[in-house]
Short mmCIF file of C-alpha atoms and ligand atoms in Angstrom, two decimals:
data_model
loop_
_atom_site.label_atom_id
_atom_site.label_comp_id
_atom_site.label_asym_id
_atom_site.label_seq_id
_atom_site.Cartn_x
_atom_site.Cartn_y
_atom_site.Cartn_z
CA UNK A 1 -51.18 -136.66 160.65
CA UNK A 2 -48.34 -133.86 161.47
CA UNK A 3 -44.77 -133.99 161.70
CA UNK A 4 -44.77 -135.50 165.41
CA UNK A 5 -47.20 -138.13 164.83
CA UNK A 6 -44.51 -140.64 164.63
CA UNK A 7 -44.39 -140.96 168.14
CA UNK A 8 -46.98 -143.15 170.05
CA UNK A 9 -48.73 -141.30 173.27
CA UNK A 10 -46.48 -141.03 175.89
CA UNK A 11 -47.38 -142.79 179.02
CA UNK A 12 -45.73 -143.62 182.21
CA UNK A 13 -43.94 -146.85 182.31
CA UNK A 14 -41.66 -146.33 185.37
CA UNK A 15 -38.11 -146.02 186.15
CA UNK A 16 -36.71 -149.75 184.86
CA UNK A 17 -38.62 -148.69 181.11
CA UNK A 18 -35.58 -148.83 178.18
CA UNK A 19 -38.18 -146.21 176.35
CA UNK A 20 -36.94 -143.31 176.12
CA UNK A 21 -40.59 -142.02 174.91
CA UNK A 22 -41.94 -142.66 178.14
CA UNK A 23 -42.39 -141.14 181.55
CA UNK A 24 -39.81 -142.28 184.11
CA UNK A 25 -41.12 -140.67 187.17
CA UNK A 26 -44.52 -138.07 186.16
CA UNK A 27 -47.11 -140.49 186.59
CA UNK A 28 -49.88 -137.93 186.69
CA UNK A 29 -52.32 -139.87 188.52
CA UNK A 30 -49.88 -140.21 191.66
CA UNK A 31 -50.69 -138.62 194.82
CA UNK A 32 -48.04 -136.64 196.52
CA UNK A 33 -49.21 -134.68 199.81
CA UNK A 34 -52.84 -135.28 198.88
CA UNK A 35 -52.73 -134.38 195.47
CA UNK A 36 -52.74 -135.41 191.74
CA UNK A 37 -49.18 -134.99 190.23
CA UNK A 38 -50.72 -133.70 187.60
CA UNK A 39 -52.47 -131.37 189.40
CA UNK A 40 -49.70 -130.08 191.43
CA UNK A 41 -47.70 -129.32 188.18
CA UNK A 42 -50.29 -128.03 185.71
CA UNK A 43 -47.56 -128.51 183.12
CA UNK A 44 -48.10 -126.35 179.83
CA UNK A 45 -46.39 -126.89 176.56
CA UNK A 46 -45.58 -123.15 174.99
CA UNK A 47 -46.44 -122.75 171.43
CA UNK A 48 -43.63 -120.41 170.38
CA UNK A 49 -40.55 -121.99 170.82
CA UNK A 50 -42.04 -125.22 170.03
CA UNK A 51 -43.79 -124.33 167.07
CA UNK A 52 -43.33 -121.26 165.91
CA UNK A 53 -39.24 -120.77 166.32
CA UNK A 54 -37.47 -122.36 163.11
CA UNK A 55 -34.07 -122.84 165.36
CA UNK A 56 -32.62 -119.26 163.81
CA UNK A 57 -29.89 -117.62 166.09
CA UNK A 58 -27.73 -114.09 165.27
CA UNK A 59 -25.77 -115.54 163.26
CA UNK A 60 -27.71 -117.97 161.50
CA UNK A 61 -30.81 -119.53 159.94
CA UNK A 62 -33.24 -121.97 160.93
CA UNK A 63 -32.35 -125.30 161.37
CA UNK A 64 -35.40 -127.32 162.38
CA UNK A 65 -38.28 -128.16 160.04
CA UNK A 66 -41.52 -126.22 160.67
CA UNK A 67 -42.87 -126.28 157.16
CA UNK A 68 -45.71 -123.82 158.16
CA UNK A 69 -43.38 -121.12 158.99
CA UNK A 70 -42.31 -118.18 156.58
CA UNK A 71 -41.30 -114.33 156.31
CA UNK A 72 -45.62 -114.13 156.49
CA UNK A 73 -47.73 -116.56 157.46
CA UNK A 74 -50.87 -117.43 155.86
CA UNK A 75 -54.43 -118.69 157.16
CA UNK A 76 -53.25 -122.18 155.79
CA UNK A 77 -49.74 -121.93 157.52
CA UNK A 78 -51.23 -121.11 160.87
CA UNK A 79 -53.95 -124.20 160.48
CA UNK A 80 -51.02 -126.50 159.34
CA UNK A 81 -49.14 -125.54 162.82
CA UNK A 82 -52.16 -125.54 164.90
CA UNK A 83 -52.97 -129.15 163.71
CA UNK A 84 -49.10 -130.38 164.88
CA UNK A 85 -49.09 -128.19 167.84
CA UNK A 86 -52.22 -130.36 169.06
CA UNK A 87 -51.09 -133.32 167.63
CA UNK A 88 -48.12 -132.83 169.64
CA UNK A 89 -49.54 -131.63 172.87
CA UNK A 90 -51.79 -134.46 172.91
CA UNK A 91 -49.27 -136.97 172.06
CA UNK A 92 -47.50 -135.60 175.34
CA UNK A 93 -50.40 -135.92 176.99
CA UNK A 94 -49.74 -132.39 178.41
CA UNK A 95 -53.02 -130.72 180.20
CA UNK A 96 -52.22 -126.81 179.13
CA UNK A 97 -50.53 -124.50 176.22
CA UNK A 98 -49.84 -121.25 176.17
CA UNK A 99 -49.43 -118.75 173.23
CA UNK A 100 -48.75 -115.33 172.01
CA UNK A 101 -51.17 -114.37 169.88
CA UNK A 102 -48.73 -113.60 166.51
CA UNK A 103 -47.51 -117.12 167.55
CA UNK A 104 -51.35 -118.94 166.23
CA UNK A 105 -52.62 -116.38 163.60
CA UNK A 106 -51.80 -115.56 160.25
CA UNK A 107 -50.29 -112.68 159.81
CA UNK A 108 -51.74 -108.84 160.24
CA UNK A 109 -50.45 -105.51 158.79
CA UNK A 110 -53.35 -103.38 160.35
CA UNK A 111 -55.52 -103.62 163.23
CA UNK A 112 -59.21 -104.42 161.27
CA UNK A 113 -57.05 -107.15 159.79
CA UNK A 114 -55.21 -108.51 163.14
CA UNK A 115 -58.62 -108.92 164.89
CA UNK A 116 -60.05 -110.82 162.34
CA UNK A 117 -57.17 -113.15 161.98
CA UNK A 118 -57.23 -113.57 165.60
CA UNK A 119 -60.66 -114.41 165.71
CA UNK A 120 -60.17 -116.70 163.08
CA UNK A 121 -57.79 -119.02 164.66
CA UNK A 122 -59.24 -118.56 167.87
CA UNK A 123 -62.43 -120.59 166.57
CA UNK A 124 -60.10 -123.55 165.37
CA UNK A 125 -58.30 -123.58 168.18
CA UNK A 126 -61.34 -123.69 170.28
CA UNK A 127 -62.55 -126.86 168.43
CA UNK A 128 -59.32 -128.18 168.41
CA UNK A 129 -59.50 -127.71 172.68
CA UNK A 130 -62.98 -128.81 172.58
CA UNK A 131 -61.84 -132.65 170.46
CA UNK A 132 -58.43 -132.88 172.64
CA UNK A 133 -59.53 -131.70 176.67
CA UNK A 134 -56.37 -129.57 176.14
CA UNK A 135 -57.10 -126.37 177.89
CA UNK A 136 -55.28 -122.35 177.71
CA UNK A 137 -52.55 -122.30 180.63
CA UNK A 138 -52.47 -118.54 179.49
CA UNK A 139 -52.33 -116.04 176.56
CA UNK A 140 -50.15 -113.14 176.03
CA UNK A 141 -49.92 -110.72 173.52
CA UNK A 142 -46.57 -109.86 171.45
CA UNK A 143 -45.57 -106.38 171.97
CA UNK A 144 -42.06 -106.56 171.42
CA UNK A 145 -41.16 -108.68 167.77
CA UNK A 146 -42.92 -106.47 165.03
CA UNK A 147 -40.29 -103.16 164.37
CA UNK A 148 -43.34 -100.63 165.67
CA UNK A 149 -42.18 -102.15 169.33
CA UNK A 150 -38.90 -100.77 168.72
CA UNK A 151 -39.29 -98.24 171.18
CA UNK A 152 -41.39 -100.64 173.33
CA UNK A 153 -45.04 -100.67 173.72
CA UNK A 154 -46.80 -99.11 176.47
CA UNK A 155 -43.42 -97.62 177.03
CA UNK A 156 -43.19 -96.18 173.71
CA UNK A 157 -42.32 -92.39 173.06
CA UNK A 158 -45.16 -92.68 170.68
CA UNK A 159 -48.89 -92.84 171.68
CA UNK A 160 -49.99 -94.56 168.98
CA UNK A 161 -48.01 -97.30 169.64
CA UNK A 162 -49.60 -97.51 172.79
CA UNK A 163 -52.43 -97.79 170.98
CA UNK A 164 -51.49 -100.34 169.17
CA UNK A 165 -50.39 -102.18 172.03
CA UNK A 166 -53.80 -101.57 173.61
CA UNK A 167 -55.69 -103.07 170.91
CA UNK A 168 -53.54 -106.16 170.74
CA UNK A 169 -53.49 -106.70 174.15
CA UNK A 170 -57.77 -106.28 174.59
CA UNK A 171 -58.01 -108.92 171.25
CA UNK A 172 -55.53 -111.47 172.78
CA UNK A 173 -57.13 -110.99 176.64
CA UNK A 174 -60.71 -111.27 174.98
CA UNK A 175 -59.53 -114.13 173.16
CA UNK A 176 -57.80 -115.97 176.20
CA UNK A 177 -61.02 -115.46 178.20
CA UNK A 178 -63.28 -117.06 175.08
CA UNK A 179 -60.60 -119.91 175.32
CA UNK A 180 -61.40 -120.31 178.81
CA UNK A 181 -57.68 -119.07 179.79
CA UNK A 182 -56.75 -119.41 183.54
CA UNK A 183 -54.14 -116.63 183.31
CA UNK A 184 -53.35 -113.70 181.10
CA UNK A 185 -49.37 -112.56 180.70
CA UNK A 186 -47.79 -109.41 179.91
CA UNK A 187 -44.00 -109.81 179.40
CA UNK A 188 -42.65 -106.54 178.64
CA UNK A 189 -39.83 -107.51 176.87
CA UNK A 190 -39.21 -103.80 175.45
CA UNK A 191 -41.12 -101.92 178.40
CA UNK A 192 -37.25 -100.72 179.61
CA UNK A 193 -34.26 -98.66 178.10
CA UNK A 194 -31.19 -99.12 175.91
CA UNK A 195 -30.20 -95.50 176.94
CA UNK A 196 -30.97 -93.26 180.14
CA UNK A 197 -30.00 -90.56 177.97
CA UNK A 198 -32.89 -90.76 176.06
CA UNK A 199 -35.53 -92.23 178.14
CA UNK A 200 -37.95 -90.45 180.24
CA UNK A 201 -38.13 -92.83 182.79
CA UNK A 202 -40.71 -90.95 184.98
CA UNK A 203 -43.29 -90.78 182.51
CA UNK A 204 -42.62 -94.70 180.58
CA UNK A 205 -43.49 -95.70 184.11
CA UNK A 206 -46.59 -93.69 184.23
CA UNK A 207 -47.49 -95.09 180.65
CA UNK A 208 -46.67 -98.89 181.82
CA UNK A 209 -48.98 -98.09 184.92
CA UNK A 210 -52.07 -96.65 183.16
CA UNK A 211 -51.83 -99.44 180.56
CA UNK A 212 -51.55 -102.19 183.26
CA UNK A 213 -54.70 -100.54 184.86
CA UNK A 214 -56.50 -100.28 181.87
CA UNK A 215 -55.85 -103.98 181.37
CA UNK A 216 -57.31 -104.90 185.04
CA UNK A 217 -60.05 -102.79 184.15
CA UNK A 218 -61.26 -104.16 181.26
CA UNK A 219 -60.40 -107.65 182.84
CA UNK A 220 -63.19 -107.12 185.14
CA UNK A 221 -65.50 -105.50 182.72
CA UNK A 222 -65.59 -108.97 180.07
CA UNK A 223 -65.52 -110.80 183.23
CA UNK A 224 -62.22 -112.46 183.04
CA UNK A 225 -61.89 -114.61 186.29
CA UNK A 226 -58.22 -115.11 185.55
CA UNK A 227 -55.40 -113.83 186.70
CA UNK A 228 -53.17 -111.18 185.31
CA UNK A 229 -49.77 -112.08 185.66
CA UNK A 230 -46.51 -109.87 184.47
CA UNK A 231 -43.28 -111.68 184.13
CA UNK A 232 -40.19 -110.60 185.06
CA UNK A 233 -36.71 -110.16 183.64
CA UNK A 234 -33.70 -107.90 184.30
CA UNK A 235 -32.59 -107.06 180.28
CA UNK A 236 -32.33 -108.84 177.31
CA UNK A 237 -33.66 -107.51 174.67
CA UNK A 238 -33.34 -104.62 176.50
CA UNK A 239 -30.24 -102.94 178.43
CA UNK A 240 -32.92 -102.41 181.64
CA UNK A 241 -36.10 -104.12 181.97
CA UNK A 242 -38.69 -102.59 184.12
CA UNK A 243 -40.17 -105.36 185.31
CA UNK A 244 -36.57 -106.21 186.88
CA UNK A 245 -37.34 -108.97 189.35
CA UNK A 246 -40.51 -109.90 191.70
CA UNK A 247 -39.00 -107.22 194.01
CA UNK A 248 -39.13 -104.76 191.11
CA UNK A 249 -42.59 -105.81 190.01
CA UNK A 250 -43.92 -105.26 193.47
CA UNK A 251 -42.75 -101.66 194.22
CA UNK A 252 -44.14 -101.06 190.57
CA UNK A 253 -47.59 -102.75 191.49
CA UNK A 254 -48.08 -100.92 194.62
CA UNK A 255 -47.34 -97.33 193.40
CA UNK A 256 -49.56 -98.26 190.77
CA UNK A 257 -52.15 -99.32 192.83
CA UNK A 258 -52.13 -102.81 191.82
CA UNK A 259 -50.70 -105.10 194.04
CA UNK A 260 -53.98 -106.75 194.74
CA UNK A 261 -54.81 -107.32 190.95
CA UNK A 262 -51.45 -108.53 189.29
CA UNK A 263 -49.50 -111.09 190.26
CA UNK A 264 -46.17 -112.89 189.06
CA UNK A 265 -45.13 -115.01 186.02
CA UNK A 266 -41.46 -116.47 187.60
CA UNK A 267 -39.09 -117.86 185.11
CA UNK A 268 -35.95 -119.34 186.13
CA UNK A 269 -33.59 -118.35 183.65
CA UNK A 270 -35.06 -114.64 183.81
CA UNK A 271 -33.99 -114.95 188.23
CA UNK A 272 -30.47 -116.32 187.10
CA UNK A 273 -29.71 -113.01 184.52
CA UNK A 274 -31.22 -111.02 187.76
CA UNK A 275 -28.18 -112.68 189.69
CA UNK A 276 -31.01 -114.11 192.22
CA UNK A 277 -31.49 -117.59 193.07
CA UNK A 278 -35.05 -119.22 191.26
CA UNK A 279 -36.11 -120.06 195.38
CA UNK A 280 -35.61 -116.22 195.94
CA UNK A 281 -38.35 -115.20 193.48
CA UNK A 282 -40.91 -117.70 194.31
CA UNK A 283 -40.62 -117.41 197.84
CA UNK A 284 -40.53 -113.45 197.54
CA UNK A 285 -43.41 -113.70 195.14
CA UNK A 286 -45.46 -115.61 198.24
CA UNK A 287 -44.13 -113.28 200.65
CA UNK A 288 -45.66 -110.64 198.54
CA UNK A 289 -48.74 -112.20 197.88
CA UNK A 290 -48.48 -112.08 194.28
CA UNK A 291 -47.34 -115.59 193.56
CA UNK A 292 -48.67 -116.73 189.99
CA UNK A 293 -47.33 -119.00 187.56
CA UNK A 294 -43.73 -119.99 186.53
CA UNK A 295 -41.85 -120.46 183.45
CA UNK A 296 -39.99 -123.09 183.32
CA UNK A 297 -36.54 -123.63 181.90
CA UNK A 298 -32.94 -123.12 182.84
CA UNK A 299 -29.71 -120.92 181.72
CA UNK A 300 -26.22 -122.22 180.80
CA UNK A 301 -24.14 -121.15 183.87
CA UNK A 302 -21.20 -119.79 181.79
CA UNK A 303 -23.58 -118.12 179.34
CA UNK A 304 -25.33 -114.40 180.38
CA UNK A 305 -28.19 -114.87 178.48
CA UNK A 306 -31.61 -116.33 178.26
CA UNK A 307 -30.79 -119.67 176.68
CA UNK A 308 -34.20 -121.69 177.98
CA UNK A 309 -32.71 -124.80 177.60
CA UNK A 310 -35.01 -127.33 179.46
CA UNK A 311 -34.63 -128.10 182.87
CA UNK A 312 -32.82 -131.55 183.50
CA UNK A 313 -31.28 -131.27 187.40
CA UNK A 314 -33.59 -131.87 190.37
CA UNK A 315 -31.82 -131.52 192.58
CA UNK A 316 -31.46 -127.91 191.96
CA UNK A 317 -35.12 -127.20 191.69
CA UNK A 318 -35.62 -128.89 194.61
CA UNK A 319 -35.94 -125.68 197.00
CA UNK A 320 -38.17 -123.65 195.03
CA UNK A 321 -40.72 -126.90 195.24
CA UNK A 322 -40.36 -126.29 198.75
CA UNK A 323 -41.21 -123.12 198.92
CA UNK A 324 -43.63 -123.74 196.21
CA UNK A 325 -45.78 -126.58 198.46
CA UNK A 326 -44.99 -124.33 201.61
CA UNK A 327 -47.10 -121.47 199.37
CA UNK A 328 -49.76 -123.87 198.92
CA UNK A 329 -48.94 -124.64 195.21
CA UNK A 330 -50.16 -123.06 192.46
CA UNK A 331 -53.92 -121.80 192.11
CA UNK A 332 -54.44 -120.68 188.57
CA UNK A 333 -50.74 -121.35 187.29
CA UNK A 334 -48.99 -124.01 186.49
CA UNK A 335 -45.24 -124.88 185.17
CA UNK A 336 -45.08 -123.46 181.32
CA UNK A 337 -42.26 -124.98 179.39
CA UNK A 338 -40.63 -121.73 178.28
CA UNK A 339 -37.69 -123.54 176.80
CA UNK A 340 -36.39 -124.55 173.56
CA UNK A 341 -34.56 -126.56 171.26
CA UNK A 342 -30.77 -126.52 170.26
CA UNK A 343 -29.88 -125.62 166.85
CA UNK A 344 -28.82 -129.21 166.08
CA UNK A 345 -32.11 -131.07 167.28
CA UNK A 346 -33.66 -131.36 164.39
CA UNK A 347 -35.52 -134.04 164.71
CA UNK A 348 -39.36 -133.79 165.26
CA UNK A 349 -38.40 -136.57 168.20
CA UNK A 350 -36.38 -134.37 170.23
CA UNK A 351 -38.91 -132.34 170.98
CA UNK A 352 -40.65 -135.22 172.78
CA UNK A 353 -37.53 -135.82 174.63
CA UNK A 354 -36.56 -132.65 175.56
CA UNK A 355 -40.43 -132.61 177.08
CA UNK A 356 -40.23 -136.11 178.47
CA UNK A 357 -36.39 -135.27 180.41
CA UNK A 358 -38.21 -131.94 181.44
CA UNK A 359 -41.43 -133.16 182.89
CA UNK A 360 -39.76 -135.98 184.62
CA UNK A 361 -37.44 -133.29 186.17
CA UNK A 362 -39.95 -131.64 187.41
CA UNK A 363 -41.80 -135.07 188.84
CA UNK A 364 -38.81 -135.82 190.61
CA UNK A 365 -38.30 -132.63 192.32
CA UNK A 366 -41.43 -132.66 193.47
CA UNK A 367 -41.41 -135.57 195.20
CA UNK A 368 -37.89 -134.83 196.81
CA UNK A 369 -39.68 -131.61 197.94
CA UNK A 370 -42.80 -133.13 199.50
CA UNK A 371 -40.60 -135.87 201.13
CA UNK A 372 -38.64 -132.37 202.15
CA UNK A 373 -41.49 -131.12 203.91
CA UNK A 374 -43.23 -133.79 205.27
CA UNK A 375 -39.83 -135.18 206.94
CA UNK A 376 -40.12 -131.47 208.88
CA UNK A 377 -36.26 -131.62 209.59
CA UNK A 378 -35.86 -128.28 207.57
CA UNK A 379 -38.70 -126.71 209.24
CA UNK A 380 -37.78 -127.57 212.68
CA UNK A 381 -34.55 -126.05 211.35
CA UNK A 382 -36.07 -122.76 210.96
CA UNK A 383 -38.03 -123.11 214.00
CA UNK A 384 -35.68 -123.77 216.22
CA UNK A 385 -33.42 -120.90 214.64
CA UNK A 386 -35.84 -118.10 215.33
CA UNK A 387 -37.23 -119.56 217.80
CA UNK A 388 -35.65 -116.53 220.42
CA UNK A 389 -38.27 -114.27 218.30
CA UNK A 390 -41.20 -116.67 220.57
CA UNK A 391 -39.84 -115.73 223.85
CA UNK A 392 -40.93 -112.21 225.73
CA UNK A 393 -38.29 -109.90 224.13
CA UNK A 394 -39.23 -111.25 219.97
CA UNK A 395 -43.17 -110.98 221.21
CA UNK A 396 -42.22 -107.28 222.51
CA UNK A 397 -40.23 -106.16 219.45
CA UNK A 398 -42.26 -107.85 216.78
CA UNK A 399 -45.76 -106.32 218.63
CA UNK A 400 -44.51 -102.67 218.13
CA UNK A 401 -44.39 -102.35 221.86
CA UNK A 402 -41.07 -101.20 222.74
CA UNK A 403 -39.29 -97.87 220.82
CA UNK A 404 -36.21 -97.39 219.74
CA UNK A 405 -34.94 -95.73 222.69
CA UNK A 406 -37.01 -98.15 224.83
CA UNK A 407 -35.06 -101.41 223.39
CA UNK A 408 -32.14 -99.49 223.78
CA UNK A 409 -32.68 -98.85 227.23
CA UNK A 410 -33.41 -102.73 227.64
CA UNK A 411 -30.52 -104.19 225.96
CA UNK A 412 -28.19 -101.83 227.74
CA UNK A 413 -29.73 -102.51 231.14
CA UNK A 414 -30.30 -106.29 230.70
CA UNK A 415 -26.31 -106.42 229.69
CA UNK A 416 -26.98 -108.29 226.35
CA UNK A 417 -24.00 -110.80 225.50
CA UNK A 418 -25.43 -112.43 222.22
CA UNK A 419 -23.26 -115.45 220.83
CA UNK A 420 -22.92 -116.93 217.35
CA UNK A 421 -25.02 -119.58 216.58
CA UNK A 422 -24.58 -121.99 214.28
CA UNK A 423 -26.81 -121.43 210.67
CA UNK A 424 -26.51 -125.19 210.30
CA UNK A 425 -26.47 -124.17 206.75
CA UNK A 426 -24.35 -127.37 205.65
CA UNK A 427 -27.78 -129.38 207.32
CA UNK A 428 -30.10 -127.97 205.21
CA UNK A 429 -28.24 -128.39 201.92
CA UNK A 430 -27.60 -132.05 202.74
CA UNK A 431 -31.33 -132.50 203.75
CA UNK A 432 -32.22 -131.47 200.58
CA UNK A 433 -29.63 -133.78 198.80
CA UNK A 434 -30.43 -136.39 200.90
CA UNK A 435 -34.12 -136.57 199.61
CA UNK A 436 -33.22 -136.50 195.67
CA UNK A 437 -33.57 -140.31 195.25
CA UNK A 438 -36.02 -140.10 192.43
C1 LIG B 1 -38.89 -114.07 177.02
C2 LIG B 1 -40.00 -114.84 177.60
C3 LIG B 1 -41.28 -114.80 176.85
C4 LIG B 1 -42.50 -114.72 177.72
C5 LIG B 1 -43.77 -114.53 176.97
O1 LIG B 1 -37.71 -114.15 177.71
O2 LIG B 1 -39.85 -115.51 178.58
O3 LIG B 1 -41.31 -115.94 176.06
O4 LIG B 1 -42.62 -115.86 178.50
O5 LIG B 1 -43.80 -113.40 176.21
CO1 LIG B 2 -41.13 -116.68 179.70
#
């Protein structure tokens, strides 16, 4: 018995049920293009907001009831959330959960003692996995709450809390790989500046490469088959973030040497403070070839900060899911519900709902997205509009056989008189809205 054990198992009962602790639309069994629903979402319930955030804000206290939370947490506080945190995700019915790993343990004030307190709730939570089938979406380790991240972590001015950031990041990837963890994330929430004027940028970014690498190395050397994933965001806490965008994360990864080893952890709300569309970063993130996992959630559109609220309109995820089953789905991700609570939900029910209206979000823009793709009316689109690029000049230009001067030469010579064409943007937008029947 927990807090959220009021609430039956949530199951699908279709889109005439009057239960609003029911599925709608996310009936996981389902196939869409060939595949489970469930399987095409990989949904993942994140431990932090949901369990370990008391609904504090700047200017206030906590509002929601999370008895197990405190200034320190104890062994028995951590057990106490671990035992509603399953209760809940099973409840759900949700496949994966994520976690930092200061989210599950009891708290450390050295090193000996963080390991150990790791360790210790990583054998609960392994029975816990083992009794429920629930399985580790991904781990991550927190290098930017305790004051020593100040400064940041493996962007710190001070070694030794790169050190510290080292250590906490080989216990929570050793950990995550025990735990049978498809993905490991590194957020660098405070790998950035507040101040150029201080901030050797040159040498923070030679820190945050050597500790990535050090991280893919020892990856491979425990044997991790998962993937390494870093997650982008423009600021907040931070005035810069590193890790920008995908774009960003790229140009970092292949300087570093790592573009084949680390891929992407997308979350919407971080692309919307970026002032980039969510479609932009996963289809940049395929382009790249570094397309991992997503966060899901969504911003306030008059707020400028990160206010994961959960995703309710389909309609507006509906071309990332394209460009999402155009990518070939997910492989080791999976949508993580980075998103949380209002102040005022108190209620141990609302965060059911808030995961029922989410999940049957993303249900329904899935299947407005495969009905997207498999009508092929936005991919003849796209065909048709490049389709000059198939004809001898494209083939000449795009094989690298003509120069500069040499397409010069032609276009002058051939007397080219290129109209407008129509973008038939209008189309596209209304092929998209036209599918959202869900
Ligand atoms: C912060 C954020 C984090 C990461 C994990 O904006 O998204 O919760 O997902 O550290
Ligand atoms: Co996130």
């Amino acid at each position: 018995m927990s807090l959220f054990s009021d609430v039956a198992p949530v199951r699908f009962e279709g889109p005439q049920t009057d239960n609003e602790y029911a599925f709608r639309v996310y009936d996981k069994d389902r196939e869409v293009l060939g595949k489970r629903m469930e399987d095409w979402l990989r949904c993942a319930v994140c431990y932090w907001h949901s369990f370990n955030w008391p609904g504090q804000d700047i200017f206030g206290a906590g509002t929601l009831p999370r008895p197990w939370l405190g200034a320190t947490i104890s062994q028995a506080m951590a057990d106490a959330k671990l035992e509603a945190a399953f209760d809940f995700l099973t409840r759900l019915g949700m496949p994966y959960f994520t976690f930092h790993d200061v989210d599950a343990m009891a708290t450390a004030a050295t090193l000996k003692e963080h390991d150990r307190n790791l360790k210790t709730i990583e054998a609960r939570i392994q029975e816990k996995m083992a009794a429920s089938k629930v399985k580790l979406l991904w781990g991550t380790a927190n290098l930017f709450s305790h004051p020593r991240y100040a400064g940041g972590g493996a962007t710190n001015p001070d070694p030794e809390v790169f050190a510290w950031a080292a250590a906490q990041v080989r216990g929570c990837l050793e950990t995550t790989h025990r735990l049978g963890g498809q993905n490991y994330v590194l957020w660098g929430g405070r790998e950035g500046y507040d101040s150029l004027l201080n901030t050797d940028l040159k040498r923070e970014l030679d820190h945050y490469g050597r500790f990535l690498s050090m991280v893919v190395e020892h990856k491979h050397r425990i044997g991790f088959k998962g993937a390494i994933l870093i997650e982008p965001k423009p600021f907040e806490p931070t005035k810069h973030q590193y890790d920008r965008d995908v774009a960003a994360v790229y140009a970092f990864l292949q300087r570093y040497g790592l573009a084949k080893e680390v891929k992407v952890n997308i979350e919407v709300n971080h692309a919307t403070l970026a002032g980039l569309d969510f479609e932009h970063e996963v289809a940049a993130a395929f382009t790249y070839g570094i397309f991992g996992s997503i966060d899901i959630n969504r911003g306030d559109p008059r707020n400028g900060w990160d206010t994961d609220q959960f995703p309710n309109n389909a309609q507006e995820l509906v071309p990332a899911f394209v460009a999402l089953i155009e990518g070939g789905g997910f492989s080791t991700g999976g949508f993580n519900f980075d998103a949380k609570l209002r102040r005022q939900s108190v209620d141990p029910a609302d965060l059911y709902l808030a995961h029922i209206g989410g999940i049957d979000t993303l249900a329904r823009a899935l299947l407005a997205a495969a009905d997207v793709v498999s009508a092929r009316k936005l991919a003849e689109l796209k065909r048709t509009r490049y389709q000059g690029w198939d004809g001898e000049l494209g083939r000449r230009i795009e094989s690298g056989s003509l120069d500069l001067a040499a397409l010069a030469d032609l276009a002058t010579a051939s007397d080219f008189q290129p109209a407008v064409r129509s973008g038939r943007q209008e189309l596209a937008e209304s092929l998209i809205a036209r599918h959202c029947k869900y």
